[in-house]
């Protein structure tokens, strides 16, 4: 009889690298979602496993079709990889429906690894990716499971009901989201006007500001997915939350700068530093 490792633990001693899980939708254009997450994990030397929540037909211009997977199949994917691989961190992206959100939360409750929640609501093209009836499920059930929540300003406004148009509004929304159950919140300030960008990290003991100049580029498809995946990769590598966020922001800026022009809309990032003349 062949000995088999205990579920989720036996392979840890021989694992060649840390493992991170992405729970998100598939982007047929390859710039966001599962595809961007797995590229980001690979760029950080982290082995990526996945649970696909929906298949989208999309490119850099528009989302032309969406088909959700059943909540049971989403849950089965999470359980399958979590019980066999030594997952050190996870991230969520497009969850689309209340049923999928509840299935994800129930599946994650079987494991103790931290989860970065990117509350994907609208695609870069403007197409909505989260049903209106799922917002409440995200507030009530997923936020308390988040080791880190990474909303942009419109997402923070939807979740809190607050007007978020400046740095003061970001602070109010970040504090509200902590009160709603998230253990930490990264308020992303890319939607603010001006040449500078500020992101605010709230971790229960005040906030830390990350400031940088704005990069003028149309290669912005999948920036939120990539940032949250890079943070999850950092956590899987054993970084502190602050260091994981700082390093992920630096990685995102490099990926934006090394992107090659692809598509007619918001183009994809350049995820791999070794392939400066190639897309990916």
mmCIF file of C-alpha atoms in Angstrom:
data_model
loop_
_atom_site.group_PDB
_atom_site.id
_atom_site.type_symbol
_atom_site.label_atom_id
_atom_site.label_comp_id
_atom_site.label_asym_id
_atom_site.label_seq_id
_atom_site.Cartn_x
_atom_site.Cartn_y
_atom_site.Cartn_z
ATOM 1 C CA UNK A 1 0.000 0.000 0.000
ATOM 2 C CA UNK A 2 1.282 3.487 -0.867
ATOM 3 C CA UNK A 3 1.369 5.914 2.014
ATOM 4 C CA UNK A 4 -0.558 9.112 1.383
ATOM 5 C CA UNK A 5 0.141 12.447 3.116
ATOM 6 C CA UNK A 6 -2.412 13.844 5.516
ATOM 7 C CA UNK A 7 -4.736 16.279 3.724
ATOM 8 C CA UNK A 8 -3.313 19.780 3.454
ATOM 9 C CA UNK A 9 -0.215 19.001 5.504
ATOM 10 C CA UNK A 10 1.822 16.063 4.300
ATOM 11 C CA UNK A 11 3.402 17.832 1.326
ATOM 12 C CA UNK A 12 4.577 20.872 3.305
ATOM 13 C CA UNK A 13 8.043 19.498 4.092
ATOM 14 C CA UNK A 14 8.832 18.894 0.428
ATOM 15 C CA UNK A 15 6.921 21.808 -1.116
ATOM 16 C CA UNK A 16 9.309 23.668 -3.449
ATOM 17 C CA UNK A 17 7.763 27.053 -2.662
ATOM 18 C CA UNK A 18 4.907 28.650 -0.728
ATOM 19 C CA UNK A 19 1.379 28.115 -2.052
ATOM 20 C CA UNK A 20 -1.291 30.788 -2.547
ATOM 21 C CA UNK A 21 -4.919 30.346 -3.600
ATOM 22 C CA UNK A 22 -6.915 32.658 -5.856
ATOM 23 C CA UNK A 23 -10.717 32.509 -5.827
ATOM 24 C CA UNK A 24 -11.886 34.595 -8.761
ATOM 25 C CA UNK A 25 -13.349 34.732 -12.253
ATOM 26 C CA UNK A 26 -11.607 33.836 -15.490
ATOM 27 C CA UNK A 27 -10.704 36.692 -17.858
ATOM 28 C CA UNK A 28 -10.494 35.466 -21.456
ATOM 29 C CA UNK A 29 -8.269 38.442 -22.257
ATOM 30 C CA UNK A 30 -5.737 37.304 -19.661
ATOM 31 C CA UNK A 31 -5.274 40.699 -18.040
ATOM 32 C CA UNK A 32 -7.331 40.336 -14.864
ATOM 33 C CA UNK A 33 -8.950 37.692 -12.687
ATOM 34 C CA UNK A 34 -7.512 34.209 -12.319
ATOM 35 C CA UNK A 35 -5.010 34.753 -15.121
ATOM 36 C CA UNK A 36 -3.522 37.919 -13.610
ATOM 37 C CA UNK A 37 -3.447 36.344 -10.148
ATOM 38 C CA UNK A 38 -1.559 33.242 -11.258
ATOM 39 C CA UNK A 39 0.952 35.330 -13.218
ATOM 40 C CA UNK A 40 1.507 37.488 -10.150
ATOM 41 C CA UNK A 41 1.996 34.477 -7.879
ATOM 42 C CA UNK A 42 4.518 33.029 -10.345
ATOM 43 C CA UNK A 43 6.403 36.318 -10.555
ATOM 44 C CA UNK A 44 6.823 36.196 -6.774
ATOM 45 C CA UNK A 45 8.032 32.596 -6.711
ATOM 46 C CA UNK A 46 4.766 31.383 -5.188
ATOM 47 C CA UNK A 47 2.909 28.310 -6.451
ATOM 48 C CA UNK A 48 -0.637 29.276 -7.396
ATOM 49 C CA UNK A 49 -3.759 27.161 -7.028
ATOM 50 C CA UNK A 50 -7.207 28.372 -8.027
ATOM 51 C CA UNK A 51 -10.954 28.157 -7.596
ATOM 52 C CA UNK A 52 -12.805 29.650 -10.561
ATOM 53 C CA UNK A 53 -16.090 31.373 -9.742
ATOM 54 C CA UNK A 54 -17.198 32.442 -13.220
ATOM 55 C CA UNK A 55 -16.096 32.399 -16.836
ATOM 56 C CA UNK A 56 -16.206 35.741 -18.623
ATOM 57 C CA UNK A 57 -15.969 36.648 -22.284
ATOM 58 C CA UNK A 58 -13.996 39.877 -22.165
ATOM 59 C CA UNK A 59 -11.139 41.825 -23.654
ATOM 60 C CA UNK A 60 -9.581 45.215 -22.976
ATOM 61 C CA UNK A 61 -12.747 46.998 -24.159
ATOM 62 C CA UNK A 62 -15.759 45.199 -22.697
ATOM 63 C CA UNK A 63 -17.228 42.206 -20.922
ATOM 64 C CA UNK A 64 -19.553 40.552 -23.430
ATOM 65 C CA UNK A 65 -20.602 37.480 -21.488
ATOM 66 C CA UNK A 66 -20.545 35.963 -17.989
ATOM 67 C CA UNK A 67 -21.432 32.455 -16.860
ATOM 68 C CA UNK A 68 -21.207 31.662 -13.164
ATOM 69 C CA UNK A 69 -20.175 28.304 -11.804
ATOM 70 C CA UNK A 70 -22.438 26.730 -9.207
ATOM 71 C CA UNK A 71 -21.711 27.605 -5.580
ATOM 72 C CA UNK A 72 -21.220 23.892 -4.858
ATOM 73 C CA UNK A 73 -18.492 23.610 -7.513
ATOM 74 C CA UNK A 74 -16.763 26.757 -6.268
ATOM 75 C CA UNK A 75 -16.761 25.327 -2.744
ATOM 76 C CA UNK A 76 -15.517 21.956 -4.010
ATOM 77 C CA UNK A 77 -12.550 23.609 -5.721
ATOM 78 C CA UNK A 78 -11.534 25.442 -2.541
ATOM 79 C CA UNK A 79 -11.868 22.300 -0.446
ATOM 80 C CA UNK A 80 -9.962 20.194 -2.988
ATOM 81 C CA UNK A 81 -6.872 22.397 -3.061
ATOM 82 C CA UNK A 82 -7.032 23.373 0.617
ATOM 83 C CA UNK A 83 -7.104 19.751 1.745
ATOM 84 C CA UNK A 84 -4.110 18.714 -0.374
ATOM 85 C CA UNK A 85 -1.844 21.754 -0.746
ATOM 86 C CA UNK A 86 -0.170 23.705 2.101
ATOM 87 C CA UNK A 87 -1.965 26.943 1.235
ATOM 88 C CA UNK A 88 -0.312 29.816 3.113
ATOM 89 C CA UNK A 89 -2.577 32.668 1.924
ATOM 90 C CA UNK A 90 -5.559 33.282 -0.335
ATOM 91 C CA UNK A 91 -7.260 36.106 -2.175
ATOM 92 C CA UNK A 92 -10.734 36.591 -3.579
ATOM 93 C CA UNK A 93 -11.705 38.521 -6.674
ATOM 94 C CA UNK A 94 -14.915 38.326 -8.715
ATOM 95 C CA UNK A 95 -17.539 36.461 -6.676
ATOM 96 C CA UNK A 96 -20.604 37.783 -8.579
ATOM 97 C CA UNK A 97 -23.494 36.393 -6.489
ATOM 98 C CA UNK A 98 -24.657 36.038 -2.908
ATOM 99 C CA UNK A 99 -24.711 32.240 -3.279
ATOM 100 C CA UNK A 100 -21.074 32.130 -4.378
ATOM 101 C CA UNK A 101 -20.021 34.488 -1.583
ATOM 102 C CA UNK A 102 -21.698 32.284 1.021
ATOM 103 C CA UNK A 103 -20.122 29.153 -0.481
ATOM 104 C CA UNK A 104 -16.678 30.757 -0.399
ATOM 105 C CA UNK A 105 -17.058 31.841 3.227
ATOM 106 C CA UNK A 106 -18.269 28.379 4.278
ATOM 107 C CA UNK A 107 -15.350 26.705 2.491
ATOM 108 C CA UNK A 108 -12.758 29.116 3.899
ATOM 109 C CA UNK A 109 -14.032 28.461 7.415
ATOM 110 C CA UNK A 110 -12.452 24.994 7.177
ATOM 111 C CA UNK A 111 -8.975 26.569 6.926
ATOM 112 C CA UNK A 112 -6.904 29.055 8.903
ATOM 113 C CA UNK A 113 -4.847 30.780 6.193
ATOM 114 C CA UNK A 114 -5.320 34.564 5.804
ATOM 115 C CA UNK A 115 -7.493 35.809 2.952
ATOM 116 C CA UNK A 116 -7.101 39.102 1.074
ATOM 117 C CA UNK A 117 -10.535 40.239 -0.163
ATOM 118 C CA UNK A 118 -10.598 42.362 -3.309
ATOM 119 C CA UNK A 119 -14.298 43.383 -3.477
ATOM 120 C CA UNK A 120 -14.547 43.325 -7.269
ATOM 121 C CA UNK A 121 -17.759 45.069 -8.299
ATOM 122 C CA UNK A 122 -17.117 46.714 -11.668
ATOM 123 C CA UNK A 123 -14.686 45.825 -14.476
ATOM 124 C CA UNK A 124 -12.264 48.437 -15.814
ATOM 125 C CA UNK A 125 -14.536 48.644 -18.865
ATOM 126 C CA UNK A 126 -17.410 49.742 -16.617
ATOM 127 C CA UNK A 127 -19.314 46.453 -16.756
ATOM 128 C CA UNK A 128 -20.754 45.387 -13.402
ATOM 129 C CA UNK A 129 -19.372 42.099 -12.047
ATOM 130 C CA UNK A 130 -21.202 41.866 -8.718
ATOM 131 C CA UNK A 131 -24.973 41.588 -8.501
ATOM 132 C CA UNK A 132 -26.706 44.196 -6.384
ATOM 133 C CA UNK A 133 -28.123 41.512 -4.063
ATOM 134 C CA UNK A 134 -24.615 40.211 -3.390
ATOM 135 C CA UNK A 135 -23.342 43.436 -1.847
ATOM 136 C CA UNK A 136 -25.126 42.709 1.433
ATOM 137 C CA UNK A 137 -23.665 39.195 1.555
ATOM 138 C CA UNK A 138 -20.224 40.702 1.058
ATOM 139 C CA UNK A 139 -20.804 43.197 3.881
ATOM 140 C CA UNK A 140 -22.281 40.736 6.339
ATOM 141 C CA UNK A 141 -20.433 37.501 5.607
ATOM 142 C CA UNK A 142 -17.188 38.043 3.683
ATOM 143 C CA UNK A 143 -15.849 41.209 5.334
ATOM 144 C CA UNK A 144 -15.453 39.541 8.754
ATOM 145 C CA UNK A 145 -13.393 36.807 7.037
ATOM 146 C CA UNK A 146 -10.981 39.326 5.464
ATOM 147 C CA UNK A 147 -7.449 39.543 6.823
ATOM 148 C CA UNK A 148 -7.224 42.515 4.460
ATOM 149 C CA UNK A 149 -9.903 44.262 2.383
ATOM 150 C CA UNK A 150 -8.659 46.210 -0.680
ATOM 151 C CA UNK A 151 -11.466 48.455 -1.991
ATOM 152 C CA UNK A 152 -11.078 51.287 -4.464
ATOM 153 C CA UNK A 153 -13.097 54.420 -3.735
ATOM 154 C CA UNK A 154 -16.334 53.459 -5.573
ATOM 155 C CA UNK A 155 -16.264 50.023 -3.919
ATOM 156 C CA UNK A 156 -15.702 51.576 -0.495
ATOM 157 C CA UNK A 157 -18.631 53.918 -1.106
ATOM 158 C CA UNK A 158 -20.894 50.996 -2.073
ATOM 159 C CA UNK A 159 -19.900 48.986 0.985
ATOM 160 C CA UNK A 160 -20.157 51.797 3.544
ATOM 161 C CA UNK A 161 -22.754 54.153 2.087
ATOM 162 C CA UNK A 162 -20.315 57.021 2.622
ATOM 163 C CA UNK A 163 -19.232 59.623 0.084
ATOM 164 C CA UNK A 164 -15.556 58.901 -0.644
ATOM 165 C CA UNK A 165 -14.070 61.676 -2.739
ATOM 166 C CA UNK A 166 -10.948 62.799 -0.887
ATOM 167 C CA UNK A 167 -8.387 61.638 1.656
ATOM 168 C CA UNK A 168 -10.645 62.580 4.550
ATOM 169 C CA UNK A 169 -13.402 60.432 3.060
ATOM 170 C CA UNK A 170 -10.917 57.575 2.641
ATOM 171 C CA UNK A 171 -10.082 57.719 6.344
ATOM 172 C CA UNK A 172 -13.770 57.702 7.322
ATOM 173 C CA UNK A 173 -14.528 54.781 5.012
ATOM 174 C CA UNK A 174 -11.498 52.809 6.180
ATOM 175 C CA UNK A 175 -12.520 53.189 9.800
ATOM 176 C CA UNK A 176 -16.115 52.209 8.954
ATOM 177 C CA UNK A 177 -14.954 49.054 7.155
ATOM 178 C CA UNK A 178 -12.855 48.070 10.178
ATOM 179 C CA UNK A 179 -15.931 48.526 12.344
ATOM 180 C CA UNK A 180 -17.869 46.304 9.912
ATOM 181 C CA UNK A 181 -15.511 43.412 10.632
ATOM 182 C CA UNK A 182 -12.506 43.505 8.309
ATOM 183 C CA UNK A 183 -9.288 42.942 10.271
ATOM 184 C CA UNK A 184 -7.391 45.403 8.055
ATOM 185 C CA UNK A 185 -8.295 47.655 5.128
ATOM 186 C CA UNK A 186 -6.221 49.072 2.285
ATOM 187 C CA UNK A 187 -8.091 52.047 0.848
ATOM 188 C CA UNK A 188 -6.841 52.480 -2.728
ATOM 189 C CA UNK A 189 -6.752 56.104 -3.848
ATOM 190 C CA UNK A 190 -6.275 55.704 -7.585
ATOM 191 C CA UNK A 191 -9.635 57.364 -8.303
ATOM 192 C CA UNK A 192 -8.612 60.613 -6.597
ATOM 193 C CA UNK A 193 -7.861 63.582 -8.833
ATOM 194 C CA UNK A 194 -4.315 64.894 -9.124
ATOM 195 C CA UNK A 195 -0.824 63.715 -10.012
ATOM 196 C CA UNK A 196 -0.193 62.005 -6.691
ATOM 197 C CA UNK A 197 -1.743 58.787 -5.410
ATOM 198 C CA UNK A 198 -2.240 57.844 -1.777
ATOM 199 C CA UNK A 199 -3.284 54.454 -0.448
ATOM 200 C CA UNK A 200 -4.193 54.187 3.234
ATOM 201 C CA UNK A 201 -3.635 51.003 5.243
ATOM 202 C CA UNK A 202 -5.833 50.628 8.349
ATOM 203 C CA UNK A 203 -4.853 47.796 10.664
ATOM 204 C CA UNK A 204 -6.706 48.576 13.878
ATOM 205 C CA UNK A 205 -4.051 50.865 15.376
ATOM 206 C CA UNK A 206 -4.311 53.912 13.134
ATOM 207 C CA UNK A 207 -3.366 54.075 9.495
ATOM 208 C CA UNK A 208 -0.274 54.162 7.316
ATOM 209 C CA UNK A 209 -0.133 56.242 4.143
ATOM 210 C CA UNK A 210 1.636 55.046 0.989
ATOM 211 C CA UNK A 211 2.241 57.895 -1.468
ATOM 212 C CA UNK A 212 3.506 57.785 -5.037
ATOM 213 C CA UNK A 213 3.297 59.666 -8.313
ATOM 214 C CA UNK A 214 0.645 58.739 -10.858
ATOM 215 C CA UNK A 215 1.766 56.625 -13.824
ATOM 216 C CA UNK A 216 0.142 57.830 -17.025
ATOM 217 C CA UNK A 217 -0.654 54.703 -19.017
ATOM 218 C CA UNK A 218 -3.604 52.869 -20.528
ATOM 219 C CA UNK A 219 -2.169 49.578 -19.224
ATOM 220 C CA UNK A 220 -4.452 49.488 -16.188
ATOM 221 C CA UNK A 221 -6.537 46.342 -16.785
ATOM 222 C CA UNK A 222 -6.221 44.054 -13.788
ATOM 223 C CA UNK A 223 -4.422 46.484 -11.483
ATOM 224 C CA UNK A 224 -6.669 45.671 -8.521
ATOM 225 C CA UNK A 225 -6.400 41.920 -9.117
ATOM 226 C CA UNK A 226 -2.630 42.163 -9.448
ATOM 227 C CA UNK A 227 -2.188 44.255 -6.304
ATOM 228 C CA UNK A 228 -4.286 41.968 -4.118
ATOM 229 C CA UNK A 229 -2.575 38.875 -5.552
ATOM 230 C CA UNK A 230 0.851 40.397 -4.872
ATOM 231 C CA UNK A 231 -0.167 41.115 -1.269
ATOM 232 C CA UNK A 232 -1.380 37.526 -0.865
ATOM 233 C CA UNK A 233 1.925 36.299 -2.325
ATOM 234 C CA UNK A 234 3.819 38.441 0.186
ATOM 235 C CA UNK A 235 1.802 36.999 3.064
ATOM 236 C CA UNK A 236 2.446 33.485 1.747
ATOM 237 C CA UNK A 237 6.166 34.307 1.767
ATOM 238 C CA UNK A 238 5.948 35.307 5.428
ATOM 239 C CA UNK A 239 5.984 39.083 5.038
ATOM 240 C CA UNK A 240 4.281 41.309 7.578
ATOM 241 C CA UNK A 241 1.096 42.960 6.322
ATOM 242 C CA UNK A 242 2.762 46.378 5.999
ATOM 243 C CA UNK A 243 5.732 44.956 4.101
ATOM 244 C CA UNK A 244 3.472 42.853 1.870
ATOM 245 C CA UNK A 245 1.456 45.942 0.928
ATOM 246 C CA UNK A 246 4.544 48.087 0.325
ATOM 247 C CA UNK A 247 6.239 45.448 -1.832
ATOM 248 C CA UNK A 248 3.013 44.753 -3.743
ATOM 249 C CA UNK A 249 2.600 48.450 -4.593
ATOM 250 C CA UNK A 250 6.170 48.549 -5.907
ATOM 251 C CA UNK A 251 5.555 45.407 -7.979
ATOM 252 C CA UNK A 252 2.352 46.868 -9.449
ATOM 253 C CA UNK A 253 4.113 50.054 -10.500
ATOM 254 C CA UNK A 254 6.863 48.050 -12.213
ATOM 255 C CA UNK A 255 4.246 45.916 -13.962
ATOM 256 C CA UNK A 256 2.479 49.034 -15.248
ATOM 257 C CA UNK A 257 5.722 50.496 -16.571
ATOM 258 C CA UNK A 258 6.866 47.354 -18.369
ATOM 259 C CA UNK A 259 3.520 46.640 -20.053
ATOM 260 C CA UNK A 260 3.521 46.344 -23.845
ATOM 261 C CA UNK A 261 0.647 47.867 -25.871
ATOM 262 C CA UNK A 262 -2.076 45.261 -26.379
ATOM 263 C CA UNK A 263 -5.761 45.672 -27.154
ATOM 264 C CA UNK A 264 -7.822 48.738 -27.989
ATOM 265 C CA UNK A 265 -8.885 49.597 -24.439
ATOM 266 C CA UNK A 266 -7.347 49.323 -20.988
ATOM 267 C CA UNK A 267 -4.359 47.098 -21.707
ATOM 268 C CA UNK A 268 -2.841 44.343 -19.547
ATOM 269 C CA UNK A 269 0.172 44.709 -17.297
ATOM 270 C CA UNK A 270 3.664 43.290 -17.740
ATOM 271 C CA UNK A 271 3.688 40.776 -14.903
ATOM 272 C CA UNK A 272 7.081 39.172 -15.492
ATOM 273 C CA UNK A 273 10.252 41.246 -14.991
ATOM 274 C CA UNK A 274 12.396 38.854 -17.059
ATOM 275 C CA UNK A 275 10.209 39.327 -20.146
ATOM 276 C CA UNK A 276 10.456 43.052 -20.684
ATOM 277 C CA UNK A 277 9.630 42.810 -24.371
ATOM 278 C CA UNK A 278 6.730 40.405 -23.971
ATOM 279 C CA UNK A 279 3.234 40.635 -22.577
ATOM 280 C CA UNK A 280 2.219 38.644 -19.515
#
